[in-house]
Short mmCIF file of C-alpha atoms in Angstrom, two decimals:
data_model
loop_
_atom_site.label_atom_id
_atom_site.label_comp_id
_atom_site.label_asym_id
_atom_site.label_seq_id
_atom_site.Cartn_x
_atom_site.Cartn_y
_atom_site.Cartn_z
CA MET K 1456 -18.48 34.43 2.44
CA VAL K 1457 -16.00 31.85 3.88
CA ALA K 1458 -12.09 32.36 2.52
CA LYS K 1459 -10.29 29.13 2.26
CA LEU K 1460 -6.43 28.48 1.28
CA TYR K 1461 -4.39 25.91 1.60
CA SER K 1462 -1.39 25.04 3.82
CA VAL K 1463 0.46 21.88 5.03
CA ALA K 1464 0.76 19.54 7.94
CA ILE K 1465 4.14 17.12 8.69
CA THR K 1466 3.32 13.77 9.77
CA GLY K 1467 6.62 11.60 9.79
CA ILE K 1468 8.99 13.18 7.06
CA ASP K 1469 5.95 13.85 4.65
CA ALA K 1470 3.55 16.56 4.18
CA GLU K 1471 -0.28 16.24 4.15
CA ILE K 1472 -2.77 18.90 2.56
CA ILE K 1473 -4.36 20.97 5.10
CA GLU K 1474 -7.65 23.42 3.84
CA VAL K 1475 -7.58 26.33 6.11
CA GLU K 1476 -11.43 27.82 6.29
CA LEU K 1477 -11.88 30.78 7.92
CA ASP K 1478 -15.42 32.36 8.81
CA ALA K 1479 -16.25 35.70 10.32
CA LYS K 1480 -19.47 36.83 11.69
CA PRO K 1481 -19.46 40.44 12.35
CA ALA K 1482 -22.65 40.27 14.99
CA GLY K 1483 -22.26 39.01 18.38
CA THR K 1484 -19.33 38.93 21.19
CA LEU K 1485 -15.59 39.60 19.55
CA SER K 1486 -14.29 35.80 19.51
CA TYR K 1487 -11.59 33.90 17.79
CA LYS K 1488 -11.30 30.07 17.59
CA ILE K 1489 -9.36 27.81 15.74
CA ILE K 1490 -10.75 24.03 15.22
CA GLY K 1491 -9.54 20.98 13.62
CA LEU K 1492 -7.37 19.25 16.08
CA PRO K 1493 -4.80 21.81 16.38
CA ASP K 1494 -2.24 21.99 19.34
CA SER K 1495 -1.62 24.64 21.60
CA GLY K 1496 1.22 26.16 19.21
CA VAL K 1497 -1.57 26.17 16.61
CA ARG K 1498 -4.23 27.82 19.33
CA GLU K 1499 -2.09 30.74 20.16
CA ALA K 1500 -1.90 31.63 16.06
CA MET K 1501 -4.91 34.20 16.48
CA GLU K 1502 -2.72 36.41 18.97
CA ARG K 1503 -0.08 36.79 16.75
CA VAL K 1504 -1.77 37.06 13.37
CA GLN K 1505 -4.27 39.86 15.12
CA SER K 1506 -0.88 41.79 16.21
CA ALA K 1507 1.07 41.15 12.91
CA ILE K 1508 -2.00 42.36 10.68
CA ARG K 1509 -2.53 45.40 12.50
CA ASN K 1510 1.25 46.36 12.53
CA CYS K 1511 1.01 45.49 9.18
CA GLY K 1512 -1.40 48.23 8.60
CA TYR K 1513 -4.61 45.86 7.27
CA ASP K 1514 -7.77 45.84 8.99
CA TYR K 1515 -9.35 41.62 10.12
CA PRO K 1516 -12.50 40.63 10.89
CA ARG K 1517 -14.31 41.76 13.87
CA GLY K 1518 -16.78 39.55 15.74
CA ARG K 1519 -17.18 35.90 15.70
CA VAL K 1520 -14.18 34.41 13.85
CA VAL K 1521 -13.82 30.52 12.94
CA ALA K 1522 -11.14 28.92 11.34
CA ASN K 1523 -11.16 25.36 10.75
CA LEU K 1524 -8.01 23.45 9.45
CA ALA K 1525 -9.42 20.21 7.94
CA PRO K 1526 -9.01 17.07 7.61
CA ALA K 1527 -9.95 17.34 11.43
CA GLU K 1528 -8.37 13.82 12.08
CA ILE K 1529 -4.59 14.90 11.39
CA ARG K 1530 -3.60 16.70 14.44
CA LYS K 1531 -2.14 20.45 13.50
CA GLU K 1532 1.07 21.11 15.26
CA GLY K 1533 3.63 24.40 15.15
CA ALA K 1534 3.33 28.00 14.18
CA LEU K 1535 3.27 27.12 10.24
CA TYR K 1536 -0.51 28.32 9.84
CA ASP K 1537 0.23 31.59 11.27
CA LEU K 1538 0.80 33.22 7.59
CA PRO K 1539 -2.12 31.33 5.72
CA LEU K 1540 -4.68 32.36 8.67
CA ALA K 1541 -3.18 35.61 8.22
CA LEU K 1542 -3.92 35.76 4.53
CA ALA K 1543 -7.40 34.40 5.18
CA MET K 1544 -8.26 37.16 7.84
CA ILE K 1545 -7.27 40.27 5.02
CA LEU K 1546 -8.92 37.82 2.23
CA GLN K 1547 -12.20 37.86 4.79
CA THR K 1548 -12.08 41.93 5.24
CA GLY K 1549 -12.19 42.45 1.19
CA ASN K 1550 -9.04 43.82 0.92
CA LEU K 1551 -7.29 41.33 -0.59
CA GLN K 1552 -8.80 40.09 -4.07
CA SER K 1553 -7.04 37.03 -5.79
CA ASP K 1554 -7.75 33.96 -7.20
CA LEU K 1555 -3.96 32.83 -6.64
CA LEU K 1556 -4.76 31.55 -2.89
CA ASP K 1557 -6.28 28.15 -3.89
CA ARG K 1558 -3.54 27.36 -6.19
CA TYR K 1559 -0.71 27.60 -3.81
CA LEU K 1560 0.14 26.05 -0.26
CA VAL K 1561 1.16 28.84 2.06
CA LEU K 1562 3.14 28.02 5.50
CA GLY K 1563 5.14 30.48 7.81
CA GLU K 1564 5.55 31.62 11.33
CA LEU K 1565 4.71 35.43 11.88
CA SER K 1566 6.08 37.75 14.51
CA LEU K 1567 3.95 40.30 16.21
CA GLY K 1568 5.54 42.98 13.99
CA GLY K 1569 4.46 40.79 10.64
CA GLU K 1570 7.88 39.31 10.18
CA VAL K 1571 7.78 35.83 8.53
CA ARG K 1572 9.98 33.29 10.32
CA PRO K 1573 11.32 30.23 9.39
CA ALA K 1574 9.60 26.69 9.06
CA ARG K 1575 10.04 23.26 9.43
CA GLY K 1576 9.65 20.74 6.54
CA VAL K 1577 9.56 22.97 4.04
CA ILE K 1578 11.00 20.55 1.25
CA ALA K 1579 8.35 18.13 1.90
CA ALA K 1580 5.56 20.79 1.17
CA ALA K 1581 7.05 21.30 -1.91
CA ILE K 1582 7.32 17.95 -3.14
CA ILE K 1583 3.61 17.48 -2.21
CA ALA K 1584 2.72 20.61 -4.04
CA GLU K 1585 4.33 19.23 -7.29
CA GLN K 1586 2.51 15.98 -6.66
CA ARG K 1587 -0.57 17.45 -6.12
CA GLY K 1588 -0.64 19.79 -9.17
CA PHE K 1589 -0.32 23.19 -7.10
CA ALA K 1590 1.36 26.03 -8.90
CA GLY K 1591 3.51 27.11 -6.01
CA LEU K 1592 4.57 27.55 -2.51
CA ILE K 1593 4.43 30.76 -0.40
CA ILE K 1594 7.22 30.33 2.08
CA PRO K 1595 9.70 31.90 4.67
CA ALA K 1596 12.55 34.03 2.95
CA ALA K 1597 14.83 32.33 5.44
CA ASN K 1598 13.59 28.39 3.73
CA ALA K 1599 14.17 29.95 -0.13
CA ALA K 1600 17.46 27.40 -0.56
CA GLU K 1601 16.07 24.48 0.71
CA ALA K 1602 12.86 24.83 -1.88
CA ALA K 1603 15.15 26.08 -4.52
CA PHE K 1604 15.38 22.23 -6.17
CA MET K 1605 11.88 22.96 -7.30
CA ARG K 1606 12.30 25.97 -9.05
CA ASP K 1607 11.83 24.42 -12.47
CA LYS K 1608 8.43 22.51 -11.46
CA ILE K 1609 6.40 24.82 -9.74
CA THR K 1610 6.53 28.66 -8.57
CA ILE K 1611 8.29 29.31 -5.43
CA ALA K 1612 7.53 32.99 -3.34
CA PRO K 1613 9.88 33.63 -0.74
CA VAL K 1614 8.80 36.17 1.38
CA GLU K 1615 10.06 38.48 4.28
CA ASN K 1616 6.86 39.74 6.06
CA LEU K 1617 3.10 39.59 5.61
CA THR K 1618 3.29 42.57 3.50
CA GLU K 1619 5.38 40.86 0.85
CA ALA K 1620 3.00 38.20 0.73
CA VAL K 1621 -0.30 40.03 0.36
CA GLY K 1622 2.20 41.86 -2.59
CA PHE K 1623 2.59 38.90 -4.15
CA ILE K 1624 -0.85 37.16 -4.18
CA SER K 1625 -2.33 40.35 -5.24
CA GLY K 1626 -0.16 40.64 -7.97
CA ALA K 1627 1.32 43.87 -7.00
CA VAL K 1628 5.02 42.80 -6.85
CA PRO K 1629 6.36 39.32 -8.54
CA PRO K 1630 8.03 36.83 -6.56
CA PRO K 1631 11.52 37.42 -4.85
CA PRO K 1632 14.36 35.79 -6.78
CA LEU K 1633 15.66 32.57 -5.60
CA PRO K 1634 19.36 31.41 -4.86
CA ASP K 1635 21.16 29.63 -7.07
CA PHE K 1636 22.46 26.13 -6.52
CA ALA K 1637 26.08 27.50 -6.59
CA GLN K 1638 25.17 29.72 -3.99
CA THR K 1639 23.72 26.99 -1.49
CA ALA K 1640 26.41 24.62 -2.67
CA ALA K 1641 28.92 27.23 -1.60
CA MET K 1642 27.74 26.50 2.12
CA ALA K 1643 28.87 23.22 2.24
CA GLU K 1644 32.41 24.01 1.77
CA SER K 1645 35.19 20.98 1.74
CA SER K 1646 35.76 19.44 5.41
CA PRO K 1647 39.29 20.35 6.93
CA LEU K 1648 39.34 17.13 8.14
CA CYS K 1649 41.68 14.70 6.32
CA PHE K 1650 42.67 11.11 6.89
CA SER K 1651 46.23 11.79 6.20
CA ASP K 1652 45.71 13.60 9.73
CA VAL K 1653 45.88 10.29 11.09
CA ARG K 1654 49.22 8.79 12.22
CA GLY K 1655 49.65 5.25 12.04
CA GLN K 1656 46.64 2.95 12.68
CA GLU K 1657 47.25 1.42 9.27
CA ALA K 1658 44.93 -1.52 10.07
CA VAL K 1659 42.22 0.75 11.12
CA LYS K 1660 42.36 2.79 8.34
CA ARG K 1661 42.19 0.04 5.83
CA ALA K 1662 39.31 -1.36 7.83
CA LEU K 1663 37.59 1.55 7.69
CA GLU K 1664 37.96 2.17 3.70
CA ILE K 1665 36.66 -1.62 3.50
CA ALA K 1666 33.45 -0.08 5.71
CA ALA K 1667 32.89 2.95 3.33
CA ALA K 1668 33.15 0.79 -0.07
CA GLY K 1669 30.38 -1.67 1.49
CA GLY K 1670 28.39 0.17 3.48
CA HIS K 1671 29.73 -2.07 6.57
CA ASN K 1672 28.93 -1.25 9.96
CA ILE K 1673 32.09 -1.21 12.36
CA LEU K 1674 33.29 -1.52 15.78
CA MET K 1675 37.04 0.11 16.86
CA MET K 1676 38.29 -1.27 20.01
CA GLY K 1677 41.38 0.04 21.57
CA PRO K 1678 42.50 2.33 24.63
CA PRO K 1679 41.78 6.05 24.87
CA GLY K 1680 43.90 8.29 22.87
CA SER K 1681 44.58 5.62 20.11
CA GLY K 1682 42.72 7.91 17.21
CA LYS K 1683 39.27 5.89 17.50
CA THR K 1684 37.09 9.07 17.56
CA MET K 1685 39.81 10.81 15.13
CA CYS K 1686 39.52 7.87 12.56
CA ALA K 1687 35.77 7.98 13.28
CA GLN K 1688 35.14 12.04 12.04
CA ARG K 1689 37.03 11.31 9.12
CA LEU K 1690 35.19 8.54 7.88
CA PRO K 1691 32.53 10.79 5.85
CA THR K 1692 35.50 12.36 3.68
CA ILE K 1693 35.99 9.13 1.85
CA LEU K 1694 32.58 8.34 1.53
CA PRO K 1695 31.14 8.51 -1.68
CA ASP K 1696 29.24 12.01 -2.79
CA LEU K 1697 25.41 12.21 -2.09
CA THR K 1698 23.35 11.23 -5.15
CA TYR K 1699 20.63 13.97 -5.53
CA VAL K 1700 17.80 11.32 -4.43
CA GLU K 1701 20.30 10.74 -1.12
CA ALA K 1702 21.24 14.33 -1.12
CA LEU K 1703 17.05 15.13 -1.32
CA GLU K 1704 16.12 12.26 1.34
CA ALA K 1705 18.47 13.00 3.99
CA THR K 1706 18.00 17.27 3.75
CA LYS K 1707 13.96 16.48 4.19
CA ILE K 1708 14.70 14.49 7.42
CA HIS K 1709 16.77 17.65 8.62
CA SER K 1710 14.17 19.61 7.42
CA VAL K 1711 11.79 18.03 9.40
CA ALA K 1712 13.94 17.98 12.66
CA GLY K 1713 14.49 21.98 12.15
CA GLU K 1714 18.13 21.13 11.86
CA LEU K 1715 19.20 22.79 8.35
CA ARG K 1716 20.88 26.57 9.05
CA PRO K 1717 19.03 29.56 7.66
CA GLY K 1718 19.84 29.71 3.74
CA GLN K 1719 20.84 25.97 3.59
CA GLY K 1720 19.82 23.90 0.59
CA LEU K 1721 20.21 20.39 -0.27
CA LEU K 1722 23.02 18.81 1.96
CA GLN K 1723 26.12 18.28 -0.02
CA ARG K 1724 28.24 16.19 2.69
CA ARG K 1725 26.94 12.85 4.26
CA PRO K 1726 25.72 13.20 7.68
CA PHE K 1727 27.73 12.45 10.16
CA ARG K 1728 25.66 12.47 13.85
CA SER K 1729 27.50 11.52 17.49
CA PRO K 1730 25.20 11.55 20.20
CA HIS K 1731 26.27 11.60 23.54
CA HIS K 1732 25.56 8.29 25.63
CA SER K 1733 23.31 10.43 27.97
CA ALA K 1734 20.98 10.55 24.88
CA SER K 1735 17.24 9.26 25.34
CA ALA K 1736 15.72 6.55 23.68
CA ALA K 1737 13.38 9.57 21.81
CA GLY K 1738 16.81 11.18 20.96
CA LEU K 1739 18.55 8.39 19.34
CA ILE K 1740 15.72 6.64 17.42
CA GLY K 1741 13.18 9.00 17.57
CA GLY K 1742 9.72 9.60 19.06
CA GLY K 1743 8.63 11.67 21.89
CA ALA K 1744 4.88 12.93 22.69
CA THR K 1745 4.98 14.58 19.05
CA PRO K 1746 7.16 12.14 16.83
CA ARG K 1747 10.62 13.61 15.60
CA PRO K 1748 13.56 11.67 13.65
CA GLY K 1749 15.79 10.76 16.30
CA GLU K 1750 19.82 10.73 15.23
CA ILE K 1751 19.51 7.40 13.68
CA SER K 1752 17.42 8.94 11.13
CA LEU K 1753 19.54 12.51 10.95
CA ALA K 1754 22.03 10.13 10.00
CA HIS K 1755 20.23 8.55 6.98
CA ASN K 1756 22.52 8.01 3.96
CA GLY K 1757 25.79 8.88 6.30
CA VAL K 1758 27.16 7.97 9.51
CA LEU K 1759 25.72 7.27 12.95
CA PHE K 1760 29.20 7.24 15.52
CA LEU K 1761 28.51 6.15 19.02
CA ASP K 1762 31.50 6.79 20.63
CA GLU K 1763 32.12 4.44 24.04
CA ALA K 1764 29.52 2.40 23.22
CA PRO K 1765 29.47 0.43 26.38
CA GLU K 1766 28.30 3.61 27.84
CA PHE K 1767 25.12 3.91 26.22
CA PRO K 1768 22.27 2.01 28.39
CA ARG K 1769 22.04 -1.75 27.20
CA PRO K 1770 18.49 -1.77 26.05
CA LEU K 1771 18.97 1.85 23.95
CA LEU K 1772 21.55 0.00 22.02
CA GLU K 1773 19.45 -2.80 21.75
CA THR K 1774 17.07 -0.55 19.84
CA LEU K 1775 19.67 -0.36 17.34
CA ARG K 1776 19.01 -3.78 15.87
CA GLN K 1777 15.50 -3.37 14.00
CA PRO K 1778 16.50 -0.46 12.22
CA LEU K 1779 19.94 -1.80 11.18
CA GLU K 1780 18.45 -4.61 9.39
CA ASP K 1781 15.67 -2.94 7.87
CA GLY K 1782 17.21 0.51 6.99
CA GLU K 1783 14.02 2.11 8.39
CA ILE K 1784 12.44 3.12 11.91
CA THR K 1785 8.69 2.83 13.00
CA ILE K 1786 7.72 5.02 15.73
CA SER K 1787 3.95 3.60 16.80
CA ARG K 1788 1.60 5.96 18.86
CA ALA K 1789 -2.16 5.62 19.93
CA ALA K 1790 -2.46 8.21 17.40
CA GLY K 1791 -0.73 6.63 14.70
CA SER K 1792 2.33 5.66 13.38
CA SER K 1793 5.19 7.33 11.76
CA ARG K 1794 7.96 5.67 9.48
CA TYR K 1795 11.28 7.35 9.18
CA PRO K 1796 14.49 5.95 6.95
CA ALA K 1797 17.32 5.08 8.61
CA ASN K 1798 19.73 3.63 6.27
CA ILE K 1799 23.12 4.04 8.16
CA MET K 1800 26.57 3.23 8.34
CA LEU K 1801 27.01 2.49 12.40
CA VAL K 1802 30.24 2.85 13.90
CA LEU K 1803 31.07 2.18 17.33
CA SER K 1804 34.55 2.58 19.30
CA MET K 1805 34.60 1.02 23.03
CA ASN K 1806 37.95 1.01 25.32
CA LEU K 1807 39.22 -2.53 26.18
CA CYS K 1808 37.93 -1.90 30.15
CA PRO K 1809 35.91 0.05 32.02
CA CYS K 1810 38.98 2.25 33.28
CA GLY K 1811 40.87 2.53 29.98
CA LYS K 1812 43.93 1.56 30.94
CA ARG K 1813 43.87 -2.09 29.45
CA GLY K 1814 46.41 -2.19 26.31
CA THR K 1815 48.50 0.43 27.63
CA ARG K 1816 51.55 0.64 30.11
CA GLN K 1817 49.29 1.69 32.97
CA ILE K 1818 48.03 -0.60 35.75
CA CYS K 1819 44.54 -1.70 34.86
CA ARG K 1820 42.69 -2.80 38.13
CA CYS K 1821 39.35 -3.69 36.60
CA SER K 1822 38.47 -7.61 37.61
CA PRO K 1823 37.98 -10.23 34.94
CA PHE K 1824 34.04 -9.59 35.80
CA GLU K 1825 34.19 -5.81 35.42
CA ILE K 1826 35.84 -6.48 32.37
CA GLU K 1827 33.13 -8.93 30.93
CA ARG K 1828 30.07 -7.09 32.18
CA TYR K 1829 31.49 -3.87 30.31
CA ALA K 1830 31.92 -5.52 27.16
CA GLY K 1831 28.58 -7.66 27.78
CA LYS K 1832 26.98 -3.77 26.79
CA LEU K 1833 27.24 -4.81 23.37
CA SER K 1834 25.40 -8.07 23.04
CA ALA K 1835 25.73 -10.95 20.78
CA PRO K 1836 23.05 -9.99 18.54
CA LEU K 1837 23.95 -6.59 17.84
CA LEU K 1838 27.63 -7.44 17.20
CA ASP K 1839 26.13 -9.85 15.08
CA ARG K 1840 24.94 -6.97 13.05
CA VAL K 1841 28.43 -5.56 13.12
CA ASP K 1842 30.67 -6.72 10.21
CA ILE K 1843 34.04 -5.77 11.05
CA HIS K 1844 35.43 -5.40 14.08
CA ILE K 1845 38.86 -4.04 14.17
CA ASP K 1846 41.76 -3.21 17.13
CA ALA K 1847 43.13 0.30 17.79
CA PRO K 1848 46.50 -0.05 19.65
CA VAL K 1849 48.55 2.64 21.07
CA VAL K 1850 50.33 4.52 18.41
CA LYS K 1851 53.99 4.28 18.67
CA TYR K 1852 56.05 7.16 19.11
CA GLU K 1853 57.60 6.38 15.61
CA GLU K 1854 54.65 6.99 13.81
CA LEU K 1855 53.04 9.51 16.38
CA ARG K 1856 56.40 12.38 15.68
CA GLY K 1857 57.22 10.95 11.92
CA ARG K 1858 56.70 12.39 9.02
CA ARG K 1859 53.35 12.45 7.95
CA SER K 1860 52.50 9.64 4.90
CA GLY K 1861 49.23 8.53 5.04
CA GLU K 1862 46.93 8.61 2.15
CA LYS K 1863 45.06 12.09 1.61
CA SER K 1864 41.07 11.24 1.83
CA ALA K 1865 40.67 12.22 -2.17
CA VAL K 1866 42.82 9.33 -2.64
CA VAL K 1867 41.01 6.51 -0.69
CA ARG K 1868 37.66 8.05 -1.49
CA GLY K 1869 38.65 7.77 -5.05
CA ARG K 1870 39.16 3.61 -4.69
CA VAL K 1871 36.13 3.62 -2.52
CA THR K 1872 33.77 5.40 -5.49
CA ALA K 1873 35.29 2.97 -7.53
CA ALA K 1874 33.85 -0.19 -5.56
CA ARG K 1875 30.79 1.62 -5.13
CA ALA K 1876 30.38 2.00 -9.02
CA VAL K 1877 30.75 -1.85 -8.95
CA GLN K 1878 27.82 -2.33 -6.89
CA GLN K 1879 25.84 0.19 -8.37
CA ALA K 1880 26.43 -2.00 -11.52
CA ARG K 1881 25.77 -5.28 -9.60
CA PHE K 1882 22.40 -3.62 -8.35
CA PRO K 1883 20.95 -1.53 -10.26
CA GLN K 1884 17.62 -1.93 -9.26
CA LYS K 1885 18.06 -1.46 -5.50
CA ALA K 1886 17.64 1.95 -4.03
CA THR K 1887 20.71 1.57 -1.92
CA PRO K 1888 23.27 -0.49 -4.00
CA ILE K 1889 25.73 -1.64 -1.40
CA ASN K 1890 27.42 -5.26 -0.49
CA ALA K 1891 26.21 -4.64 2.86
CA ARG K 1892 22.26 -4.90 2.16
CA MET K 1893 22.66 -7.94 0.03
CA THR K 1894 19.98 -10.52 0.60
CA ALA K 1895 20.65 -13.95 0.84
CA ALA K 1896 19.75 -14.74 -2.70
CA GLU K 1897 22.21 -12.05 -3.67
CA ILE K 1898 25.38 -13.50 -1.53
CA GLU K 1899 24.11 -16.90 -3.28
CA LYS K 1900 24.61 -15.43 -6.75
CA PHE K 1901 27.81 -12.86 -6.01
CA CYS K 1902 29.55 -14.56 -3.34
CA PRO K 1903 30.72 -17.85 -4.84
CA LEU K 1904 33.54 -19.34 -3.31
CA THR K 1905 35.85 -21.60 -4.65
CA ALA K 1906 36.87 -25.22 -2.81
CA GLU K 1907 39.42 -23.79 -1.31
CA GLY K 1908 37.22 -20.49 0.27
CA GLU K 1909 34.61 -23.04 1.32
CA ALA K 1910 36.92 -25.13 3.12
CA LEU K 1911 38.41 -22.00 4.81
CA LEU K 1912 34.75 -20.51 5.40
CA LYS K 1913 33.95 -23.47 7.08
CA ASN K 1914 36.84 -23.90 9.16
CA ALA K 1915 36.19 -20.09 10.61
CA ILE K 1916 32.81 -20.88 11.14
CA ASN K 1917 33.58 -23.91 13.02
CA ARG K 1918 36.28 -22.88 15.37
CA LEU K 1919 34.88 -19.19 15.92
CA GLY K 1920 31.41 -20.38 16.26
CA LEU K 1921 29.90 -17.68 13.96
CA SER K 1922 26.37 -17.66 13.62
CA ALA K 1923 24.56 -17.70 10.21
CA ARG K 1924 24.12 -14.06 10.59
CA ALA K 1925 27.86 -13.66 11.06
CA GLY K 1926 28.85 -15.83 8.32
CA THR K 1927 26.67 -14.05 5.67
CA ARG K 1928 28.48 -10.84 6.86
CA VAL K 1929 31.96 -12.24 6.55
CA LEU K 1930 31.08 -13.26 2.98
CA LYS K 1931 29.64 -9.65 2.61
CA VAL K 1932 32.64 -7.78 3.56
CA ALA K 1933 34.89 -10.41 1.69
CA ARG K 1934 32.42 -9.11 -1.71
CA THR K 1935 33.70 -5.53 -0.62
CA ILE K 1936 37.34 -6.57 -0.50
CA ALA K 1937 37.27 -8.05 -4.23
CA ASP K 1938 35.54 -5.11 -5.14
CA LEU K 1939 38.35 -2.68 -3.81
CA ALA K 1940 40.90 -5.13 -5.67
CA GLY K 1941 38.90 -4.99 -9.11
CA ALA K 1942 38.39 -8.92 -8.51
CA ALA K 1943 35.29 -10.24 -10.06
CA ALA K 1944 35.54 -13.67 -7.75
CA ILE K 1945 36.27 -13.79 -4.24
CA ALA K 1946 39.84 -15.02 -3.79
CA PRO K 1947 40.64 -17.16 -0.58
CA ALA K 1948 42.57 -13.78 0.37
CA HIS K 1949 39.93 -11.69 0.43
CA LEU K 1950 37.90 -14.14 2.50
CA ALA K 1951 40.79 -14.75 4.95
CA GLU K 1952 40.84 -10.86 5.43
CA ALA K 1953 37.18 -10.52 5.98
CA ILE K 1954 37.44 -13.11 8.73
CA GLN K 1955 39.76 -11.52 10.66
CA TYR K 1956 37.63 -8.89 10.97
CA ARG K 1957 35.72 -11.00 13.50
CA VAL K 1958 37.78 -10.23 16.50
CA LEU K 1959 34.96 -10.55 19.07
CA ASP K 1960 34.17 -14.04 17.51
CA LYS K 1961 37.36 -15.33 18.64
CA PRO K 1962 37.26 -17.92 21.58
CA SER K 1963 38.71 -16.81 24.91
CA GLU K 1964 41.99 -18.65 25.96
#
């Protein structure tokens, strides 16, 4: 008799159903083999599984044992097949009688003592279990909060060890209780950061509010210590709360990447990722021998902050152009391609020169050529995709040591949320209803200008030499400024403010 049950393989950020078959022939030389395109982690499973079964007091098949993971064309990776292989072995010996195994998806890594360790991609497994009509999911207890959002649709059985899994399958014990949403949400305590912590830099805070309201990319330029990083770190505190769909998408990516903490459920706050400039292309964009989401995908529905952006290799920065336009990134390999969402707010910061002393009272000895080469790390096509450029000058002593008078994040977030609500009503059918994602047709429809506004925009384009893309981004920013002001139409004042955020487009004197 062939023992059969079901598990999953993670491809990209989605799960595929994998059929786990195990056949044992008592006669012949003792051997264990796994077929079906397994990687080294899967091939090592038999050693872990045998020890776990023995240490939990169960028998395992003797003789020639073959396990098949189908379909064979999908590569199987990691240790998540330990638990299904162990249950298949116990089923093969006749020590487990149950008709539940073909109605549940099973995944989890086993220790040598039989404990079930956390697995990646549990959210994706829960989604496909419901879509394919499975009754439920047997998963590691550490991933229980991750799958709890599906509790009303399928049965979630979190198990601590192999004995609990056998007990549930045999019907001897009920599924353990799941943590409730209040408990998982409690892990996402409010951020201690607040916009009111930032002294001075009112222009920068205004630009960040506009960026947050419309989902615009932003570049902050100024000397070290002017507060660029401090402002960027507080940007998520003024962004609207994640919707349920956004939280599910973002958590799914973090689950596949193994970024969720044990016991953590759906993300409650928007992601904020700040990779170091030594990050590799695979680390930032995604990929590798076994494709994984990169920082840009981990920042999906949140913020990707590149501090001291010119320190990143220019080819690496150029790879951001396509995902900034499309909102997703495709990783192609010989074995196939994987798509990862990348709907982000890109926040860049940079000094005014390589040594960082320009713009301060210290003496900058950088030559014009060095300054030009430093700034040239950010190419014109990349800067075209950054809607807002803003100077962050040195903070004056009076502002730095004066009484804190800035608005709190909650106040600013209220205005941002109201502006986002206007955009939601404007684009009711769009998955990402923000001004930064407007198409050419939508700009034509929702960004009409008065005769005075047309003259102002024409003059700006002619004097600054704006590209067509930069011109449309000015209109998008102006639309957001009008939304923040509660104005139905774009006024010349809104357009003028948007134009002033194209600092790097100004001709050098």
